[in-house]
RNA sequence: GGUCCGGUAGUUCAAUCGGCUAGAGCACCGGCCUGUCACGCCGGAAGUUGCGAGUUCGAGUCUCGUCCGGACCGCCA
């Protein structure tokens, strides 16, 4: 029998701490990102939990070690922290470096990387990149994109928690889909049929009855056979739902506040990554302009001559035109579009009593792409049952969901942000697969 | 599912009208270099041009088939 305690754990030394440890001898571990050999010795760039660290080793007495040293080895280094001026801003810290006394090899790779991991930019075909994902993600720029995505998700959590929301976890194996339609993955569930969740919508609404304000960060699954740079079949949905709203604009207001918190978190925590990726954070001003779909079509027509009047939705070109207009006219990289027609929105969306045929729903466009869908939901039981019938759905099959309405719900609404999409737009990355750790699309199921 | 584009060394790309031994950068290997930072210099190895057939004196290049991939559209976040 052993007794395990928490004493004696050596914490990781952070980049920030290293910067203040000039003159001290430290033992750190990491993986070799790249080696630059010069006549007198070598610069060894180590990949650590929070960034790259430059180590310096002279030849004298170290010939054998330097001879054995290769990229991607796991090593433990003992050395002295000294001041340095490192031009490469992707190295963090770049004000100090480690003068190595000894290197211990902890683990050796079986093979060298099949691609050039040592360069500033990982110049790979997207397919090669994704096939080699366990390796390619180790490149500083690839890693930086994920770091930004995770920081965004983390900020979404803390922002909403700060506003009184409770984080919930809802099932991803479901008996019915939230949106209906054929775009849902069917799976075998023991001797029954089940589906992968295409949205946590129903459970969020049930959560409103419990906690009033809830949110979830989780995967959703879409079986649509789309083949574009902005679609994947499993993505991370940043969802929230809130009760006692007086209108759907309140949901939009909360989104503005959340986005501002997220951008501030990125500025604070990802400055190294953002600089490495040459990304410009958007400014979230006090207000974000909002237009109805009808107005949006009119603006598009005036701005570009493209006539989408009467179309029930925006198309990708129109989204770009509208964003350009919003930036030009309102100095905003964001634009809300509201009042999509009833038939284009899911059955749980509340109709606008003042504009029959349209809904109290909205999309948020950002840098030419739709990154959010949200709106006010139906809270009245009878109204919801009637709308289901109008949509040709059988309320009986939604019985368990309708318990939420049956036993009373306050007026409520919410939204969902596509994490990979908004990250891609923040970073100016064309393909959302690059802001996804292991993307799933029609053709890709591995790694 | 539709339209368009592509597949050449480990990798990213060249190769003119169908014509000489299919080239270059990086990675890799050998040598040199006392502060690099996408280090530099010298040398080396590395190819079934996705696969199969056809046309031709001759095919990476043209034709057909096939496999794989990318961009865009529909739909959506």
XYZ file of C-alpha atoms (C1' of nucleotides) in Angstrom:
524
model
C 0.000 0.000 0.000
C 1.166 3.467 -0.850
C 0.048 6.803 0.363
C -0.019 9.556 -2.227
C 0.252 13.160 -1.126
C 0.337 16.440 -2.950
C 3.550 17.667 -1.353
C 6.754 17.838 -3.298
C 5.121 18.442 -6.672
C 7.357 20.675 -8.713
C 5.223 23.154 -10.540
C 6.020 24.213 -14.060
C 8.019 27.390 -14.257
C 6.064 29.765 -16.464
C 7.573 31.986 -19.133
C 6.745 35.012 -16.994
C 8.529 33.533 -13.982
C 11.595 32.651 -16.046
C 11.919 36.295 -17.062
C 12.397 37.214 -13.409
C 14.892 34.441 -12.613
C 18.041 35.904 -14.141
C 21.106 34.322 -12.581
C 19.237 31.347 -11.124
C 19.890 27.739 -12.022
C 16.768 25.882 -13.096
C 15.786 22.428 -14.266
C 13.175 22.454 -16.975
C 11.812 19.963 -19.446
C 10.549 20.358 -22.967
C 10.653 19.013 -26.481
C 13.212 20.140 -29.021
C 11.463 22.408 -31.525
C 14.565 23.326 -33.521
C 18.337 23.352 -33.313
C 20.586 25.958 -34.857
C 24.152 24.699 -34.890
C 26.952 27.232 -35.193
C 30.700 26.859 -35.082
C 30.968 27.380 -31.310
C 27.884 25.505 -30.204
C 24.172 25.574 -30.744
C 20.927 27.349 -30.016
C 18.329 24.849 -28.929
C 14.730 26.027 -29.035
C 12.607 24.065 -26.583
C 8.834 23.738 -26.827
C 7.261 24.059 -23.391
C 3.751 24.230 -22.029
C 3.437 27.968 -22.538
C 5.876 28.848 -25.276
C 9.294 28.418 -26.803
C 12.474 28.826 -24.772
C 15.878 29.486 -26.270
C 18.713 27.458 -24.764
C 22.400 27.979 -25.539
C 25.043 25.284 -25.396
C 28.756 25.558 -26.190
C 30.633 22.764 -27.925
C 33.272 22.256 -25.263
C 32.592 19.092 -23.289
C 29.204 18.721 -24.965
C 30.262 17.179 -28.272
C 28.490 13.898 -27.589
C 25.243 15.531 -26.425
C 25.119 17.900 -29.381
C 25.820 15.004 -31.716
C 22.829 13.070 -30.366
C 20.480 16.030 -30.247
C 17.578 15.935 -32.712
C 14.245 17.697 -33.076
C 11.240 16.346 -31.148
C 13.311 14.699 -28.449
C 11.950 15.067 -24.923
C 14.704 16.433 -22.762
C 15.428 17.739 -19.300
C 17.759 20.711 -19.247
C 19.703 22.141 -16.332
C 21.047 25.631 -16.877
C 21.313 29.215 -15.785
C 18.821 31.894 -16.776
C 20.543 34.841 -18.423
C 19.365 38.006 -20.074
C 19.067 37.923 -23.843
C 17.658 39.959 -26.676
C 15.793 37.577 -28.924
C 14.409 39.102 -32.106
C 12.074 36.237 -32.904
C 8.839 37.270 -31.193
C 7.395 33.783 -31.490
C 9.890 32.814 -28.768
C 8.420 33.428 -25.355
C 10.107 34.481 -23.138
C 12.335 36.510 -25.433
C 14.133 38.566 -22.811
C 15.973 35.626 -21.252
C 17.565 32.384 -22.383
C 18.919 29.321 -20.669
C 22.679 28.683 -20.657
C 22.807 24.916 -20.540
C 24.931 22.938 -18.101
C 23.541 19.534 -19.039
C 20.878 17.881 -21.123
C 19.270 14.591 -20.220
C 17.446 12.657 -22.920
C 14.101 11.494 -21.593
C 12.462 10.123 -24.714
C 13.553 9.765 -28.325
C 11.316 9.821 -31.414
C 11.322 6.707 -33.608
C 11.471 8.787 -36.769
C 12.283 12.296 -37.830
C 9.326 14.481 -38.841
C 8.414 13.966 -42.508
C 7.875 17.712 -42.926
C 9.929 20.754 -42.126
C 8.868 21.768 -38.633
C 11.728 24.179 -38.065
C 10.543 27.070 -40.204
C 8.590 30.085 -39.059
C 5.656 29.210 -41.309
C 4.575 25.617 -41.718
C 4.208 25.521 -45.477
C 1.935 22.519 -46.031
C -1.044 21.552 -48.130
C -4.056 21.490 -45.875
C -4.468 17.783 -46.545
C -0.875 16.997 -45.560
C -1.273 19.212 -42.527
C -4.434 17.415 -41.405
C -3.088 13.933 -42.105
C -0.093 14.755 -39.911
C -2.138 16.612 -37.282
C -0.493 15.054 -34.180
C 2.799 16.395 -35.510
C 1.775 19.531 -37.405
C -0.043 20.905 -34.345
C 3.340 21.091 -32.635
C 4.359 23.893 -34.945
C 4.184 27.231 -33.083
C 1.709 28.806 -35.486
C -0.630 25.819 -35.551
C -0.467 25.637 -31.797
C -1.131 29.364 -31.511
C -4.434 29.063 -33.418
C -5.711 26.464 -30.988
C -4.499 28.476 -28.041
C -6.554 31.424 -29.290
C -9.627 29.211 -29.743
C -9.296 27.752 -26.264
C -8.742 31.156 -24.691
C -11.881 32.396 -26.448
C -13.922 29.453 -25.143
C -12.528 29.931 -21.673
C -13.383 33.650 -21.746
C -16.907 32.829 -22.951
C -17.278 30.654 -19.846
C -15.968 33.160 -17.363
C -17.849 36.053 -18.913
C -21.199 34.283 -18.658
C -20.438 32.864 -15.232
C -19.830 36.442 -14.157
C -23.297 37.376 -15.417
C -25.012 34.733 -13.332
C -25.176 31.953 -15.902
C -24.720 28.317 -14.858
C -22.688 25.978 -17.038
C -24.560 22.823 -18.000
C -23.692 19.604 -19.838
C -26.338 18.148 -22.055
C -26.495 14.746 -23.775
C -24.966 14.318 -27.190
C -26.911 11.112 -27.773
C -30.521 12.067 -28.386
C -33.808 10.611 -29.505
C -34.821 13.532 -31.719
C -32.973 16.371 -33.408
C -33.471 20.000 -32.486
C -33.598 21.342 -36.002
C -35.305 18.476 -37.776
C -34.392 17.571 -41.317
C -32.032 15.004 -42.759
C -28.829 16.611 -41.516
C -28.608 14.472 -38.434
C -26.291 11.536 -37.727
C -28.088 8.321 -36.939
C -26.406 5.912 -34.540
C -27.175 2.526 -33.070
C -28.125 2.762 -29.411
C -28.356 -0.802 -28.092
C -31.432 -2.128 -29.886
C -32.771 1.309 -30.744
C -32.048 4.161 -33.090
C -30.606 7.376 -31.710
C -29.081 10.591 -33.051
C -26.048 12.717 -32.380
C -27.022 16.134 -31.020
C -27.116 18.817 -33.707
C -27.693 21.461 -31.017
C -28.203 21.585 -27.236
C -31.273 23.750 -27.891
C -33.956 21.687 -26.109
C -31.846 21.093 -23.034
C -30.826 24.734 -22.798
C -34.499 25.711 -22.718
C -35.179 23.103 -20.040
C -32.210 24.577 -18.180
C -33.842 28.024 -18.205
C -36.623 26.568 -16.049
C -33.983 25.333 -13.614
C -31.271 27.999 -13.439
C -32.833 30.892 -15.412
C -29.518 31.490 -17.198
C -27.466 28.612 -18.610
C -24.670 28.032 -21.055
C -22.765 25.174 -22.592
C -19.539 24.741 -24.507
C -19.763 21.485 -26.359
C -19.668 19.570 -29.629
C -22.537 19.478 -32.094
C -22.877 17.228 -35.109
C -24.238 18.034 -38.555
C -24.612 15.360 -41.212
C -24.721 17.865 -44.070
C -22.558 16.850 -47.028
C -21.192 20.363 -47.465
C -17.709 20.781 -48.858
C -16.571 24.292 -48.082
C -13.861 26.026 -46.117
C -16.404 27.169 -43.525
C -18.125 23.862 -42.721
C -17.139 20.841 -40.692
C -19.413 18.078 -39.469
C -18.470 18.298 -35.826
C -17.883 21.711 -34.328
C -17.838 23.435 -30.981
C -20.948 25.385 -30.175
C -20.803 28.197 -27.624
C -24.392 28.272 -26.459
C -26.319 30.274 -23.923
C -29.960 30.676 -23.033
C -31.491 33.215 -20.633
C -34.897 33.672 -19.022
C -37.014 36.728 -18.181
C -36.009 38.664 -21.245
C -38.134 41.568 -22.399
C -37.145 41.120 -26.026
C -34.639 39.400 -28.250
C -32.458 42.514 -28.238
C -31.529 41.582 -24.688
C -29.898 38.420 -25.987
C -27.995 40.516 -28.503
C -26.857 42.872 -25.724
C -25.475 39.973 -23.734
C -23.646 38.763 -26.818
C -21.983 42.160 -27.238
C -20.819 42.063 -23.620
C -19.557 38.491 -23.970
C -17.708 39.250 -27.184
C -16.060 42.244 -25.561
C -14.912 40.091 -22.640
C -13.594 37.467 -25.052
C -11.626 39.998 -27.109
C -10.170 41.508 -23.956
C -9.128 38.063 -22.774
C -7.390 37.411 -26.092
C -5.601 40.741 -25.868
C -4.490 39.925 -22.332
C -3.585 36.261 -22.662
C -2.698 35.678 -26.306
C -0.546 38.627 -27.299
C 2.353 36.365 -28.310
C 0.062 34.165 -30.396
C -1.774 37.069 -32.014
C 1.482 38.704 -33.023
C 2.841 35.418 -34.355
C -0.309 35.000 -36.441
C -0.356 38.665 -37.437
C -3.971 38.935 -36.322
C -5.955 42.093 -35.634
C -8.527 41.887 -32.884
C -11.813 43.538 -33.768
C -12.959 46.505 -31.736
C -16.305 45.961 -30.021
C -17.807 49.384 -29.671
C -20.725 50.340 -27.428
C -23.247 49.282 -30.042
C -23.359 46.945 -33.012
C -25.554 47.956 -35.951
C -28.611 45.835 -36.618
C -30.721 45.593 -39.762
C -33.715 43.477 -40.699
C -33.358 40.939 -43.479
C -35.486 43.168 -45.686
C -33.225 46.152 -45.016
C -30.194 43.951 -45.584
C -31.397 43.000 -49.059
C -32.034 46.672 -49.837
C -28.561 47.658 -48.641
C -27.033 44.892 -50.728
C -28.906 46.091 -53.789
C -27.820 49.705 -53.269
C -24.227 48.845 -52.427
C -23.542 46.296 -55.136
C -26.478 45.980 -57.493
C -26.931 42.386 -56.352
C -30.678 41.838 -56.071
C -31.666 39.344 -53.380
C -34.986 41.035 -52.632
C -37.518 38.506 -51.434
C -34.906 35.824 -50.699
C -35.617 34.203 -47.329
C -31.946 34.148 -46.324
C -28.548 35.710 -46.939
C -26.099 34.079 -49.307
C -22.337 34.070 -48.707
C -21.625 36.909 -51.163
C -24.288 39.050 -49.557
C -22.770 38.432 -46.132
C -19.504 39.870 -47.416
C -21.206 42.866 -49.017
C -23.130 43.621 -45.820
C -20.009 43.397 -43.670
C -18.198 45.794 -45.997
C -21.155 48.166 -45.718
C -21.218 47.902 -41.931
C -17.518 48.666 -41.689
C -17.772 51.592 -44.096
C -20.931 53.143 -42.714
C -20.831 52.228 -39.013
C -17.160 51.425 -38.495
C -18.230 48.028 -37.164
C -16.816 44.675 -38.178
C -19.950 43.124 -36.715
C -23.502 43.355 -38.017
C -26.741 41.885 -36.690
C -29.376 40.803 -39.176
C -32.852 40.180 -37.745
C -36.361 39.106 -38.736
C -35.713 36.107 -40.918
C -38.910 34.548 -42.212
C -40.739 31.999 -40.083
C -40.168 29.125 -42.486
C -36.394 29.615 -42.443
C -36.133 29.392 -38.668
C -36.615 26.387 -36.384
C -40.046 25.709 -34.887
C -39.042 26.927 -31.411
C -38.378 30.484 -32.680
C -40.902 33.111 -31.640
C -42.725 34.949 -34.406
C -42.740 38.734 -34.353
C -46.325 39.747 -33.507
C -45.730 43.118 -35.181
C -44.345 41.648 -38.410
C -46.281 38.476 -39.147
C -44.304 35.924 -41.121
C -40.994 37.048 -39.594
C -39.256 35.895 -36.454
C -37.591 37.442 -33.428
C -34.390 35.807 -34.489
C -31.025 37.168 -35.509
C -27.708 36.268 -37.074
C -24.441 37.976 -36.287
C -22.121 38.562 -39.215
C -18.410 39.136 -38.634
C -15.814 39.827 -41.312
C -18.008 38.421 -44.040
C -19.268 35.319 -42.276
C -22.206 34.269 -40.135
C -20.820 33.421 -36.700
C -23.957 33.388 -34.532
C -27.598 32.462 -34.739
C -29.972 33.348 -31.922
C -33.353 34.648 -31.005
C -36.301 34.644 -28.693
C -37.977 31.249 -28.206
C -41.583 30.316 -27.727
C -42.312 29.861 -24.016
C -46.053 29.248 -24.104
C -47.068 25.600 -24.294
C -50.105 26.016 -26.560
C -48.308 28.378 -28.925
C -45.441 25.907 -29.261
C -47.746 22.963 -29.889
C -49.615 24.932 -32.565
C -46.416 25.969 -34.320
C -45.165 22.402 -34.344
C -48.364 21.361 -36.055
C -48.017 24.204 -38.543
C -44.515 22.892 -39.303
C -45.951 19.423 -39.956
C -44.395 18.002 -36.793
C -46.116 15.694 -34.345
C -46.098 17.266 -30.845
C -46.410 13.767 -29.439
C -42.853 12.935 -30.523
C -41.581 16.052 -28.706
C -43.444 15.201 -25.533
C -40.416 15.058 -23.266
C -39.126 18.411 -24.580
C -42.548 20.028 -24.210
C -42.545 19.299 -20.492
C -40.473 22.461 -20.177
C -43.297 24.531 -21.652
C -46.095 22.532 -20.066
C -44.858 23.200 -16.545
C -44.140 26.845 -17.276
C -41.238 28.831 -18.724
C -40.423 32.531 -18.562
C -39.912 34.456 -21.802
C -36.442 33.443 -22.897
C -33.934 33.443 -25.686
C -30.396 32.544 -26.467
C -27.818 31.971 -29.138
C -24.998 29.828 -30.411
C -21.566 30.945 -31.606
C -19.461 28.665 -33.788
C -16.101 28.586 -32.027
C -13.988 27.455 -34.979
C -15.650 30.010 -37.231
C -15.245 33.035 -35.038
C -11.649 32.026 -34.282
C -10.929 31.715 -37.993
C -12.399 35.177 -38.647
C -10.449 36.714 -35.759
C -7.228 35.218 -37.088
C -7.948 35.811 -40.761
C -7.654 32.077 -41.446
C -9.485 30.984 -44.599
C -10.302 27.414 -43.667
C -11.950 26.592 -40.333
C -10.216 23.229 -40.334
C -7.110 25.153 -39.322
C -8.783 26.438 -36.175
C -9.946 22.912 -35.309
C -7.692 20.450 -33.538
C -8.918 17.353 -35.365
C -11.525 18.388 -37.941
C -14.259 16.061 -39.144
C -15.603 16.619 -42.620
C -17.296 14.527 -45.279
C -13.979 12.991 -46.292
C -12.059 13.027 -43.050
C -12.520 10.704 -40.093
C -8.854 10.448 -39.013
C -6.731 11.362 -37.187
C -25.114 16.527 -54.879
C -23.420 20.525 -58.808
C -19.442 23.683 -61.178
C -14.340 24.730 -61.704
C -9.130 23.593 -60.516
C -5.231 20.365 -59.121
C -2.010 15.579 -58.108
C 5.924 15.934 -60.112
C 11.748 14.084 -54.464
C 10.125 13.615 -47.261
C 7.835 18.584 -48.128
C 6.588 23.242 -50.936
C 6.916 24.326 -55.916
C 9.330 24.719 -61.368
C 9.731 22.256 -66.111
C 8.001 27.540 -72.491
C 4.664 24.565 -78.567
C 4.869 17.289 -77.029
C 11.727 17.176 -77.438
C 18.614 17.031 -74.302
C 20.254 13.334 -68.118
C 12.629 16.043 -64.793
C 15.063 21.183 -61.750
C 14.981 24.549 -57.222
C 14.029 26.029 -51.818
C 13.489 23.732 -47.148
C 14.026 19.128 -44.416
C 17.803 15.042 -44.264
C 23.400 13.353 -44.508
C 28.899 15.110 -44.559
C 32.246 19.425 -43.851
C 33.102 24.721 -42.206
C 31.471 28.899 -39.128
C 32.332 32.300 -31.385
C 25.398 35.075 -30.794
C 22.030 32.662 -34.192
C 16.887 34.043 -34.485
C 13.049 31.562 -41.601
C 21.447 31.964 -39.463
C 25.274 31.634 -43.343
C 28.935 29.003 -46.722
C 30.676 24.317 -49.451
C 29.319 19.382 -50.848
C 25.902 14.914 -51.004
C 21.878 11.713 -51.257
C 16.874 11.859 -52.578
C 11.838 10.638 -58.498
C 7.367 4.173 -60.807
C 5.704 12.613 -62.526
C -1.363 9.348 -58.140
C -2.821 4.674 -60.860
C -4.221 2.170 -65.666
C -4.675 2.384 -70.807
C -4.235 5.074 -75.552
C -2.117 8.562 -79.484
C 3.057 9.588 -81.032
C 9.665 8.632 -83.490
C 9.180 10.771 -78.531
C 4.305 12.035 -73.028
C 5.231 15.231 -66.505
C 2.859 17.825 -70.817
C -2.328 15.451 -75.376
C -6.906 11.774 -74.995
C -9.945 8.252 -72.152
C -10.832 5.741 -67.597
C -9.996 5.555 -62.405
C -8.484 7.078 -57.429
C -7.299 11.184 -54.227
C -7.461 16.331 -52.956
C -8.744 21.751 -53.142
C -12.006 26.204 -54.095
C -16.902 27.782 -54.797
C -22.438 26.844 -54.679
C -26.834 24.731 -52.143
C -27.348 24.354 -46.492
C -25.602 26.172 -42.096
C -22.417 28.092 -36.991
